[in-house]
PDB file of C-alpha atoms in Angstrom:
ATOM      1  CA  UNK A   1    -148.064-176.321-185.879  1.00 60.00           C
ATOM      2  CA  UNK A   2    -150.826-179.090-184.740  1.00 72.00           C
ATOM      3  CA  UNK A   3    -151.035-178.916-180.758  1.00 82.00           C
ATOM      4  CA  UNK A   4    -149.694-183.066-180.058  1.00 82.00           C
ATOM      5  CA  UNK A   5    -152.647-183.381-177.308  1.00 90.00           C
ATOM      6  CA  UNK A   6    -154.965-183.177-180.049  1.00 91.00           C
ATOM      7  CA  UNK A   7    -155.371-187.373-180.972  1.00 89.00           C
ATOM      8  CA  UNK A   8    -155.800-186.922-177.125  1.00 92.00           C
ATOM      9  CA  UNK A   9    -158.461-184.198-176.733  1.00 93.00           C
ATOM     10  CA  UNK A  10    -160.635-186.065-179.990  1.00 92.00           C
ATOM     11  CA  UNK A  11    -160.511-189.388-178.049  1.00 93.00           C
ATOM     12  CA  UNK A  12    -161.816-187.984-174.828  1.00 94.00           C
ATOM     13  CA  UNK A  13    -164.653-186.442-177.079  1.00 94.00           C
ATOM     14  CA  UNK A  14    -165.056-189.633-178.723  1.00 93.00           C
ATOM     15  CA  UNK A  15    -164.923-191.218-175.283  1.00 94.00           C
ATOM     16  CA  UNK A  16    -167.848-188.508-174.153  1.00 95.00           C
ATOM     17  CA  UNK A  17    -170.348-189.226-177.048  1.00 95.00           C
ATOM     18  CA  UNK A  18    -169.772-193.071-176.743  1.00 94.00           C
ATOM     19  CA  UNK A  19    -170.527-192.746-173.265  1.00 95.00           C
ATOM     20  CA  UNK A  20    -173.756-190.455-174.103  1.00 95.00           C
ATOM     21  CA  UNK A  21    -175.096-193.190-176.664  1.00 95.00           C
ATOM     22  CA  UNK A  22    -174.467-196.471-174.574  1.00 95.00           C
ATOM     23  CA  UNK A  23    -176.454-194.747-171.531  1.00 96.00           C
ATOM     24  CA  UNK A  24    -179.365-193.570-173.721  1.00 96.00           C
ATOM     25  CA  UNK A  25    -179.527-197.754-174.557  1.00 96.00           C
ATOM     26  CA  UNK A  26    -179.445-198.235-171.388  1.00 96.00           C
ATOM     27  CA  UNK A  27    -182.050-196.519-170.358  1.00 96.00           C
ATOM     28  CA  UNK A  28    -184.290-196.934-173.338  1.00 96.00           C
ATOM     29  CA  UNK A  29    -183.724-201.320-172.720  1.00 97.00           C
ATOM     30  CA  UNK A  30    -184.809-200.388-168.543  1.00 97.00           C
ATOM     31  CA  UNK A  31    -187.611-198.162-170.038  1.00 97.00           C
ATOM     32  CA  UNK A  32    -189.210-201.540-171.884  1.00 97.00           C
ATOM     33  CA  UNK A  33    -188.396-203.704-169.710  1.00 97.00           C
ATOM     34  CA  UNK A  34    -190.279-202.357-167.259  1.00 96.00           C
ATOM     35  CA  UNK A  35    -193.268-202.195-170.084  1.00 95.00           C
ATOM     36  CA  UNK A  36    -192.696-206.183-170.432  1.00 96.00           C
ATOM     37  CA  UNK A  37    -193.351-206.493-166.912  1.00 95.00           C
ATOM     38  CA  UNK A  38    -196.184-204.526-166.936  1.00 93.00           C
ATOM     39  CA  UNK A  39    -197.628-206.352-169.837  1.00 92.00           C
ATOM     40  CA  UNK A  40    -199.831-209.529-169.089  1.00 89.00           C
ATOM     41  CA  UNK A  41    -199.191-212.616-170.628  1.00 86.00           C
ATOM     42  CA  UNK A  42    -201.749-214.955-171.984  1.00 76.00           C
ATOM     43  CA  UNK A  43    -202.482-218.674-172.346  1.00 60.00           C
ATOM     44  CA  UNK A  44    -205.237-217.812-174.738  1.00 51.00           C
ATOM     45  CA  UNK A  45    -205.194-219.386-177.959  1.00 49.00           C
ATOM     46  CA  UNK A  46    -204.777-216.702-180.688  1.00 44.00           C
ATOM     47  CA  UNK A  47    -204.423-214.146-178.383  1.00 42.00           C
ATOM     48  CA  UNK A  48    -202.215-211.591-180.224  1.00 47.00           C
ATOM     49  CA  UNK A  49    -203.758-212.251-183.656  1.00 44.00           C
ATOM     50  CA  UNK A  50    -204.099-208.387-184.897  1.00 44.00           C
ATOM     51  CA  UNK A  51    -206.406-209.568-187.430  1.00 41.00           C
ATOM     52  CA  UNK A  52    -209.145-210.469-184.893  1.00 41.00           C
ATOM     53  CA  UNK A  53    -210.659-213.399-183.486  1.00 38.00           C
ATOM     54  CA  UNK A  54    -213.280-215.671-184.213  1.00 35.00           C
ATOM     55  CA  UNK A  55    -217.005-214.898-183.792  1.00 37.00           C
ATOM     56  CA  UNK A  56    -217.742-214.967-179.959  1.00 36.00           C
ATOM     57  CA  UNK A  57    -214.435-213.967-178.357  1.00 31.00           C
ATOM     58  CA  UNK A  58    -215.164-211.965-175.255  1.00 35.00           C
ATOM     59  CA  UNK A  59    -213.866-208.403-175.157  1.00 33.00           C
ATOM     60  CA  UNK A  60    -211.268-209.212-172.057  1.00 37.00           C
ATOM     61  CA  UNK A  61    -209.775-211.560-175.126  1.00 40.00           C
ATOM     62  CA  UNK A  62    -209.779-208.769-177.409  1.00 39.00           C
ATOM     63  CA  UNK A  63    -207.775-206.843-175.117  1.00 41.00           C
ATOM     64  CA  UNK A  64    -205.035-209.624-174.445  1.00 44.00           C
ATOM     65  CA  UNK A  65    -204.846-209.826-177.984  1.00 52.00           C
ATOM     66  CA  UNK A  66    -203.108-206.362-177.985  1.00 79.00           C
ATOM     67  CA  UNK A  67    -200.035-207.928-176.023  1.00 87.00           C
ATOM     68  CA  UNK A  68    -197.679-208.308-178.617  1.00 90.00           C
ATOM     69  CA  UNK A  69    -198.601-205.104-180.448  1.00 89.00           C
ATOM     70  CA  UNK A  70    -197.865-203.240-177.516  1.00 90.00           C
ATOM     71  CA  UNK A  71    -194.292-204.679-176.766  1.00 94.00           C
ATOM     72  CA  UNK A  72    -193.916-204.594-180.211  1.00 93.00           C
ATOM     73  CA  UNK A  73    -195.515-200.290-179.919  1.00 93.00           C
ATOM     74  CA  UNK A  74    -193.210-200.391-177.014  1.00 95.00           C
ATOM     75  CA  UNK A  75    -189.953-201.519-178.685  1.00 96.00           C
ATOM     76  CA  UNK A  76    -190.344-199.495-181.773  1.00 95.00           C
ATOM     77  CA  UNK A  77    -190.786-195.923-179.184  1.00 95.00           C
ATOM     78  CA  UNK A  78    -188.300-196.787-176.509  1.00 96.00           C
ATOM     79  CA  UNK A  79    -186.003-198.718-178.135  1.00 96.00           C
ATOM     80  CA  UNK A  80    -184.988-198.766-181.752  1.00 94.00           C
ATOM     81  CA  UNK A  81    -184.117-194.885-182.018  1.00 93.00           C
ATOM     82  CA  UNK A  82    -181.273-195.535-179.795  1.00 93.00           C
ATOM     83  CA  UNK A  83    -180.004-199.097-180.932  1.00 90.00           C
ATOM     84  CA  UNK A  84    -180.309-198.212-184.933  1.00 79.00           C
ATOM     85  CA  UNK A  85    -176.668-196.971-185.823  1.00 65.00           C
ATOM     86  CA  UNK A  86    -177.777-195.162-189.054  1.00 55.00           C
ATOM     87  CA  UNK A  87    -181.001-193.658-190.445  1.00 52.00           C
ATOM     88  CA  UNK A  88    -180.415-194.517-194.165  1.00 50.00           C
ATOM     89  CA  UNK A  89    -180.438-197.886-193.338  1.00 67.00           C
ATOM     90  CA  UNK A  90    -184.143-197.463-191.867  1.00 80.00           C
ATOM     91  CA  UNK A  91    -184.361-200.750-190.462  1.00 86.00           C
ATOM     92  CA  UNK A  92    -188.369-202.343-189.656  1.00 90.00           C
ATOM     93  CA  UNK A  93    -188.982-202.628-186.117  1.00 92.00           C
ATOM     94  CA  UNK A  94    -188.718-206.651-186.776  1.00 92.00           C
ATOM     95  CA  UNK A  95    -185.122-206.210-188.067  1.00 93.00           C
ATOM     96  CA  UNK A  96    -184.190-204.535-185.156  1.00 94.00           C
ATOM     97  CA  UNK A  97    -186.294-206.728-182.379  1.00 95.00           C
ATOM     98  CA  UNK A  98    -184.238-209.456-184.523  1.00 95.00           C
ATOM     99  CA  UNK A  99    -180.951-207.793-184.072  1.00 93.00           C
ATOM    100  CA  UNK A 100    -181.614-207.082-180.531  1.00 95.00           C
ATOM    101  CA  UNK A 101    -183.553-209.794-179.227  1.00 96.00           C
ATOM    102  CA  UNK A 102    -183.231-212.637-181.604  1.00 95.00           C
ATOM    103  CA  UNK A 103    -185.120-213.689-184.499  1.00 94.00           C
ATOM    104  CA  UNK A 104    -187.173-216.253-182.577  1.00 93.00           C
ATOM    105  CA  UNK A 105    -188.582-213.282-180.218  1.00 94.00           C
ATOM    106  CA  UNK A 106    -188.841-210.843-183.403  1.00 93.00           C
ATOM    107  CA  UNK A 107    -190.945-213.624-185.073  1.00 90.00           C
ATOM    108  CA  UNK A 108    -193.275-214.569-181.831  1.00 89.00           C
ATOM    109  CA  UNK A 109    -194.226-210.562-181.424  1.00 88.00           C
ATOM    110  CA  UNK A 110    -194.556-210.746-185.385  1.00 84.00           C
ATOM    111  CA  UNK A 111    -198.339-209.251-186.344  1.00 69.00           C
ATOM    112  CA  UNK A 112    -197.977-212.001-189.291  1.00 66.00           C
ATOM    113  CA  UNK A 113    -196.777-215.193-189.378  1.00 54.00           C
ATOM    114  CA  UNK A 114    -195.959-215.188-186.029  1.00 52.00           C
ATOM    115  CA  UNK A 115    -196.751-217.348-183.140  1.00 55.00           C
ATOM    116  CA  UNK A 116    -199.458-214.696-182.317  1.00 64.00           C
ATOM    117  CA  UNK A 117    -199.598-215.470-178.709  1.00 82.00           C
ATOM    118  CA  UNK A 118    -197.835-212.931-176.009  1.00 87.00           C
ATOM    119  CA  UNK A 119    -197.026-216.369-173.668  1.00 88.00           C
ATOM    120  CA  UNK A 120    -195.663-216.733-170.506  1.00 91.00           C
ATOM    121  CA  UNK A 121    -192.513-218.182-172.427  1.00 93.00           C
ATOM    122  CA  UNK A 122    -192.216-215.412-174.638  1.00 92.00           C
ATOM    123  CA  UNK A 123    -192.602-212.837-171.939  1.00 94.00           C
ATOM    124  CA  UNK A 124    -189.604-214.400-170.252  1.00 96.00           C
ATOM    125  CA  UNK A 125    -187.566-215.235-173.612  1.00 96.00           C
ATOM    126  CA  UNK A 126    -188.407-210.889-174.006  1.00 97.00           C
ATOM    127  CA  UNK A 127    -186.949-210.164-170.568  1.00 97.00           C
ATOM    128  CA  UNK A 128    -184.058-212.792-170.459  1.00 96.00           C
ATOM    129  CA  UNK A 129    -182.841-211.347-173.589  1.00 96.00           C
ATOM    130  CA  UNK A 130    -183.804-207.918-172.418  1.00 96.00           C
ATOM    131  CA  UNK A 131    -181.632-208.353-169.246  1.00 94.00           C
ATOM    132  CA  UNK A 132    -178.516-209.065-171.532  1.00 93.00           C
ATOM    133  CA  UNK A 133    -178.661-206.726-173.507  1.00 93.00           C
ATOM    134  CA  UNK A 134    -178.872-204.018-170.038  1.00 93.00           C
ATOM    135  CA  UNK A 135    -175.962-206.283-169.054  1.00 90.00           C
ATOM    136  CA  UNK A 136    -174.102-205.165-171.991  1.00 89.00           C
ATOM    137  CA  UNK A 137    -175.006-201.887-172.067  1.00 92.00           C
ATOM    138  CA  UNK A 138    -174.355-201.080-168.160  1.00 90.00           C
ATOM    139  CA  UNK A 139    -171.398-202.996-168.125  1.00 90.00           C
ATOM    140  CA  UNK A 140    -169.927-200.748-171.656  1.00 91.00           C
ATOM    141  CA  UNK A 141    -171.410-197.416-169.672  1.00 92.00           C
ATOM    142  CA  UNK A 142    -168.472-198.618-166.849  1.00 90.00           C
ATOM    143  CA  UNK A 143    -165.655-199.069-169.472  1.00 91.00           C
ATOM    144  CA  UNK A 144    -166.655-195.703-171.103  1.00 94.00           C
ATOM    145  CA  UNK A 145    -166.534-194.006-167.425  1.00 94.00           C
ATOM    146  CA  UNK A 146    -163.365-195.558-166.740  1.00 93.00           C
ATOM    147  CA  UNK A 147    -162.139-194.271-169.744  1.00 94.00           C
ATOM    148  CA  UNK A 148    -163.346-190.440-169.936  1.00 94.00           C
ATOM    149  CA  UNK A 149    -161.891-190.655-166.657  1.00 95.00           C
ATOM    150  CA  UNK A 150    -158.680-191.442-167.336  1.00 95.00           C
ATOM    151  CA  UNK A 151    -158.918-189.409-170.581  1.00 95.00           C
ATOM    152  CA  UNK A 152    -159.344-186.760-168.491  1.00 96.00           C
ATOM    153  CA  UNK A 153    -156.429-187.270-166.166  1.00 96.00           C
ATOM    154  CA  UNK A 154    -154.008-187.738-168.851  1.00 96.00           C
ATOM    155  CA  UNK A 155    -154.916-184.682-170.886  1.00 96.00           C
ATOM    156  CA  UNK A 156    -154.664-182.579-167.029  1.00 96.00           C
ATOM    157  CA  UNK A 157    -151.194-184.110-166.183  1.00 96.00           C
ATOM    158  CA  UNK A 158    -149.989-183.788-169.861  1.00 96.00           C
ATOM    159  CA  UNK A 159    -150.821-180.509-170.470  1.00 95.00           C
ATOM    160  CA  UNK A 160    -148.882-179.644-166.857  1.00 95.00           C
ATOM    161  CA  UNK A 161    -146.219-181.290-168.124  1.00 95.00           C
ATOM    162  CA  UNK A 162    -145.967-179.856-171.265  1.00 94.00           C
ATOM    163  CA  UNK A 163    -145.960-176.423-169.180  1.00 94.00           C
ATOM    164  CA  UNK A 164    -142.822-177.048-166.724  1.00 94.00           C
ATOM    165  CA  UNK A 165    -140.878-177.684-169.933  1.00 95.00           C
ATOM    166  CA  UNK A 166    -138.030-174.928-169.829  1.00 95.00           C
ATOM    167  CA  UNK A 167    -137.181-173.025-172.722  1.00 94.00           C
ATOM    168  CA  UNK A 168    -133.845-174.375-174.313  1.00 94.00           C
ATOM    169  CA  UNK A 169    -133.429-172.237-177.412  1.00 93.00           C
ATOM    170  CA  UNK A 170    -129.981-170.899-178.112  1.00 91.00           C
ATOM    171  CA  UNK A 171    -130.351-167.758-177.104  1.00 93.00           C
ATOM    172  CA  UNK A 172    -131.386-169.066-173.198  1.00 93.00           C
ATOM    173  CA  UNK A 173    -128.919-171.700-173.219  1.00 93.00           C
ATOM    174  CA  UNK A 174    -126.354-168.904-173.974  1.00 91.00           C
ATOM    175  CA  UNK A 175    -127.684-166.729-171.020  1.00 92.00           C
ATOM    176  CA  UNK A 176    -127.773-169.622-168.549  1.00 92.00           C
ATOM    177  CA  UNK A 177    -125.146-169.614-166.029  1.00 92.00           C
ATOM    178  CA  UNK A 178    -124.343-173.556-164.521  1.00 93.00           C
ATOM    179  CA  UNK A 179    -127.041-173.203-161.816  1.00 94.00           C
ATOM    180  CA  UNK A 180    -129.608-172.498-164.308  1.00 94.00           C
ATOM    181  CA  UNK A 181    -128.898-175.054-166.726  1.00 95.00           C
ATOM    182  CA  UNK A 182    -128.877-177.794-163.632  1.00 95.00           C
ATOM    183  CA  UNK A 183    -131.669-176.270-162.782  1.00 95.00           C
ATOM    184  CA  UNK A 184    -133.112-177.038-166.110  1.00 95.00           C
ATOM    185  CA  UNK A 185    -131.916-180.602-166.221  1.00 95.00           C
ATOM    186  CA  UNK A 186    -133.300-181.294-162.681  1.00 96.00           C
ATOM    187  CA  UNK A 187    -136.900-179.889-164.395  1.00 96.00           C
ATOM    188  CA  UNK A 188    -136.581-182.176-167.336  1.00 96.00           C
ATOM    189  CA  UNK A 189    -136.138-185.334-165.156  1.00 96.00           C
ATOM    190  CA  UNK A 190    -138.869-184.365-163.118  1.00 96.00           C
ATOM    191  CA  UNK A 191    -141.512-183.933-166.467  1.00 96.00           C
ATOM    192  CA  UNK A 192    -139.937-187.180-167.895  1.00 96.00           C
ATOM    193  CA  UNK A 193    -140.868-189.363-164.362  1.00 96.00           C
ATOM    194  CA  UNK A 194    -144.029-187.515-164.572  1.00 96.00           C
ATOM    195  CA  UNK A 195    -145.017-188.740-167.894  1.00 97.00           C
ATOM    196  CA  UNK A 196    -143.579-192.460-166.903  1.00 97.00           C
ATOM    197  CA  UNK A 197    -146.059-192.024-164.572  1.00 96.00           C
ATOM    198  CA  UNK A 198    -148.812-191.201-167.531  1.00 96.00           C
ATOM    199  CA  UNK A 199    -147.949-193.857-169.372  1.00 96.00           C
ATOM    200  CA  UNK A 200    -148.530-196.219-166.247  1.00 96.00           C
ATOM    201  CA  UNK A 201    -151.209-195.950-164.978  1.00 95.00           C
ATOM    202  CA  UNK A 202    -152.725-195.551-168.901  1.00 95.00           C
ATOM    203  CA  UNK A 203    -150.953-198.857-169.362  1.00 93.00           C
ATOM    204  CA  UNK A 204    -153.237-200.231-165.772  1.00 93.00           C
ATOM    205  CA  UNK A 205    -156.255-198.925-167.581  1.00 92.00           C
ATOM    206  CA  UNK A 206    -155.755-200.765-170.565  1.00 91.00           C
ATOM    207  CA  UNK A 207    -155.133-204.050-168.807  1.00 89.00           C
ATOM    208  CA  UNK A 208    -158.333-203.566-166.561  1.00 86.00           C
ATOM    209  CA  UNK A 209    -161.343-205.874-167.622  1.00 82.00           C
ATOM    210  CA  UNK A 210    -165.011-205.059-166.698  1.00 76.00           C
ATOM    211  CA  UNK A 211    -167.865-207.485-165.981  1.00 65.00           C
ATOM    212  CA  UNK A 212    -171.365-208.356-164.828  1.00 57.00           C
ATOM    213  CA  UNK A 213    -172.907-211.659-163.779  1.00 56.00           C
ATOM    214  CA  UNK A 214    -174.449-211.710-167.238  1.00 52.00           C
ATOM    215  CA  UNK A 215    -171.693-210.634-169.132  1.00 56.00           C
ATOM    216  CA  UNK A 216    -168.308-212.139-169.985  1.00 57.00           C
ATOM    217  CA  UNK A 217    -165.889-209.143-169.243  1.00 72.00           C
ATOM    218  CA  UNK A 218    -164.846-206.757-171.868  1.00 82.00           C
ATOM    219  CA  UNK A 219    -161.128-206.015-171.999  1.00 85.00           C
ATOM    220  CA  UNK A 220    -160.787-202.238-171.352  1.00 89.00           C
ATOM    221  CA  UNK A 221    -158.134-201.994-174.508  1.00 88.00           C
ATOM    222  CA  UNK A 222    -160.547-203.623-176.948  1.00 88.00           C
ATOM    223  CA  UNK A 223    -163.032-201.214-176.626  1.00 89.00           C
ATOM    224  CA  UNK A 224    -160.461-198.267-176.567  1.00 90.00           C
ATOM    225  CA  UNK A 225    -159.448-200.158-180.144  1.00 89.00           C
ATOM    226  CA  UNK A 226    -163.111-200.244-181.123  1.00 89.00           C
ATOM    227  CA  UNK A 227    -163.571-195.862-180.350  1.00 90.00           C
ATOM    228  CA  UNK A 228    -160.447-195.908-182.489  1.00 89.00           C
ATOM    229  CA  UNK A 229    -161.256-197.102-185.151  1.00 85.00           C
ATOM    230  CA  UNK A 230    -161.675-194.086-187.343  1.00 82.00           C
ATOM    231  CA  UNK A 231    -158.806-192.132-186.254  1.00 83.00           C
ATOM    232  CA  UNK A 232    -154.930-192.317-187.015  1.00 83.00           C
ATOM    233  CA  UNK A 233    -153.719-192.807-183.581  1.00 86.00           C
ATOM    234  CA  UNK A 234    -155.302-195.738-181.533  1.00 88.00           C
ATOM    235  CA  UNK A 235    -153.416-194.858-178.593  1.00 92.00           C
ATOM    236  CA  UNK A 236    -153.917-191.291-177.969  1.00 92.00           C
ATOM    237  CA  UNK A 237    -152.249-191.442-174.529  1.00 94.00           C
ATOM    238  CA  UNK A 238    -149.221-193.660-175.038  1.00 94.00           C
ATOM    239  CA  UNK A 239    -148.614-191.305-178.619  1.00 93.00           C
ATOM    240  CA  UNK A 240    -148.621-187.873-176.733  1.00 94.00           C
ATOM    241  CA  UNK A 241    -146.272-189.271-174.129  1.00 95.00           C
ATOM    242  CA  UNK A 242    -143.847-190.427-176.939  1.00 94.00           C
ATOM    243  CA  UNK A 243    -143.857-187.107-178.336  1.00 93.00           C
ATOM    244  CA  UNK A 244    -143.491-185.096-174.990  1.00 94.00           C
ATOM    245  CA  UNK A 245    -140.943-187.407-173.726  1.00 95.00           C
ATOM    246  CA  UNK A 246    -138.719-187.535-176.911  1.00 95.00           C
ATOM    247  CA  UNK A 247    -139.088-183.220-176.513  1.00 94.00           C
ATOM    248  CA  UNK A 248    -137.531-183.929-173.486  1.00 95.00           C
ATOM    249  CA  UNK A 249    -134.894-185.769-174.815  1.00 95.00           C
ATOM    250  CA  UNK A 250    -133.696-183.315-177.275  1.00 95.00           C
ATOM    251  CA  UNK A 251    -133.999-180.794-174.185  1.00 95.00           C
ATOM    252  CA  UNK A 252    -132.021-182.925-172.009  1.00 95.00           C
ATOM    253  CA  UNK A 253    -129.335-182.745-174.776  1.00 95.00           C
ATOM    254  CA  UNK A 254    -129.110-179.284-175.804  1.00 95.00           C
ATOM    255  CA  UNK A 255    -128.864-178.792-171.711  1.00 95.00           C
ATOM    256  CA  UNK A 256    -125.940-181.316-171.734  1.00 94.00           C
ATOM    257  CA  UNK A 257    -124.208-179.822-174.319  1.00 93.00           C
ATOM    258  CA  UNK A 258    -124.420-176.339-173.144  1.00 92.00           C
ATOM    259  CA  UNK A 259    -123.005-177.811-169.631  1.00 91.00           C
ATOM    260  CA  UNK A 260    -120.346-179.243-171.299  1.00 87.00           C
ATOM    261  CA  UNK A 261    -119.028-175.715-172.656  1.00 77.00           C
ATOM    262  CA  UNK A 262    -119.892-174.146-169.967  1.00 67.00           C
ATOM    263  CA  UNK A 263    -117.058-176.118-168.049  1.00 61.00           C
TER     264      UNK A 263
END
C-alpha cells in the first residue's frame, strides 16, 4: 500500500532541486556581472569588430576591440550552462544572451552584424538587464526556501501525527474497556487539531508573496503550481491532510460505535 506522504516527500525533493538550480543562476548572473564591471567600455569607433580594424589602429584599440567577445566568452562560461533548460535543444550563445538579456543586447555583443562597439550604453543596458534577472533569481531562491521549509515542517508534524493514531481494529476495540476507548477519542481530537493546524499555516504559506525592489512579487502558490506541474497532486500538503484527517474520521467512528455498546 503507497505510504500517503509520498506526493509530499516528491514535492519537498522537487522543492530541493528547484532550489539547487535557481541558486546556481544566481550565482552564475553575480559571477558576470561582476565580469561586466570589470570590462572597459569604449567610445572607439569599431571597437569590437572581431574581424580587425583598419590599417593604423594602435594596439590599445586592438585590445578594446576584445570587449564584446569577452562578455560574450564570459556569458557563454558563466552563464548559459545554468539558464539552458535542455541540452538537445543546444541553443547558440546569441539565443540565449537573447532569451536572457534581450535581443537588442544579444545583437550589440553580436561578432556579426552587430553594433560592434562594447559602449558605455551597452555596458549599462548588460548590467540593468543583468540586475533583473539576479532580481528574479534571488527573489525565486526566497520562495523556494520558504517552501523546503515548510515542506519540511509539514512532512515532520505529519508523520507525528500519523504516529499518535491509535489502533482501532476490531480486535482492540473489543479489548478496550470505556477508559481506553475515551482515551482513544481524546487522541483522535488531538491529531485532527494538529493537522488543522498543518493545513494553516500551509494555507499562510500559500497566501505569502515575495518581492524585491526590481521585481513585482511572485505569489508563493503560483510557483508551488509551477513545481507541480508534472505531478498528480498540486497540493501535496493540503492532499495528505485530507487523507490523514478523513483516517481519523473513520477512527473517530469505529471509537463511537464501540462506546455506544459498550454502554
Amino acid at each position: 500500500m503507497p505510504d500517503p506522504l509520498d506526493p509530499l516527500l516528491s514535492a519537498r525533493r522537487d522543492a530541493r532541486n528547484e532550489h539547487r538550480v535557481v541558486s546556481k543562476q544566481r550565482d552564475a548572473f553575480r559571477r558576470f556581472k561582476s565580469h561586466v564591471e570589470a570590462t572597459s567600455a569604449t567610445t572607439i569607433e569599431g571597437a569590437c569588430s572581431d574581424g580587425g580594424g583598419p590599417a593604423g589602429w594602435t594596439a590599445t584599440r586592438s585590445s578594446s576591440g576584445d570587449a564584446c567577445r569577452t562578455v560574450r566568452r564570459a556569458f557563454a562560461e558563466l552563464v548559459q550552462p545554468h539558464v539552458t533548460e535542455s541540452d538537445d535543444e543546444n541553443p547558440s550563445v546569441h539565443q540565449t544572451i537573447a532569451a536572457e538579456l534581450t535581443e537588442e543586447v544579444a545583437v550589440a555583443l553580436a561578432a556579426k552584424g552587430g553594433g560592434n562597439q562594447f559602449t558605455p550604453q551597452l555596458k549599462r543596458a548588460i548590467l540593468d538587464h543583468t540586475a533583473q534577472r539576479l532580481a528574479e533569481n534571488t527573489v525565486m531562491v526566497r520562495v523556494l526556501e520558504r517552501e523546503r521549509t515548510s515542506l519540511d515542517e509539514a512532512v515532520d508534524d505529519l508523520k507525528a501525527a500519523r504516529g499518535r493514531l491509535p489502533a482501532t481494529d476490531e480486535a482492540t476495540l473489543i479489548l478496550a474497556d470505556t477508559d481506553d476507548l475515551l482515551e482513544m477519542r481524546e487522541e483522535l481530537a488531538a491529531v485532527e487539531s494538529r493537522l488543522d493546524g498543518v493545513a494553516e499555516r500551509r494555507q499562510e504559506v500559500l497566501r505569502h508573496v515575495s518581492a524585491t525592489g526590481l521585481k513585482a512579487g511572485i505569489r508563493h502558490d503560483a510557483v508551488v503550481e509551477y513545481l507541480s506541474s508534472d505531478r498528480a497532486v498540486t497540493y501535496p500538503v493540503l492532499s495528505v491532510v485530507g487523507r490523514l484527517t478523513a483516517r481519523c474520521e473513520k477512527k473517530r467512528d469505529a471509537v463511537h460505535d464501540a462506546l455506544r455498546d459498550d454502554d
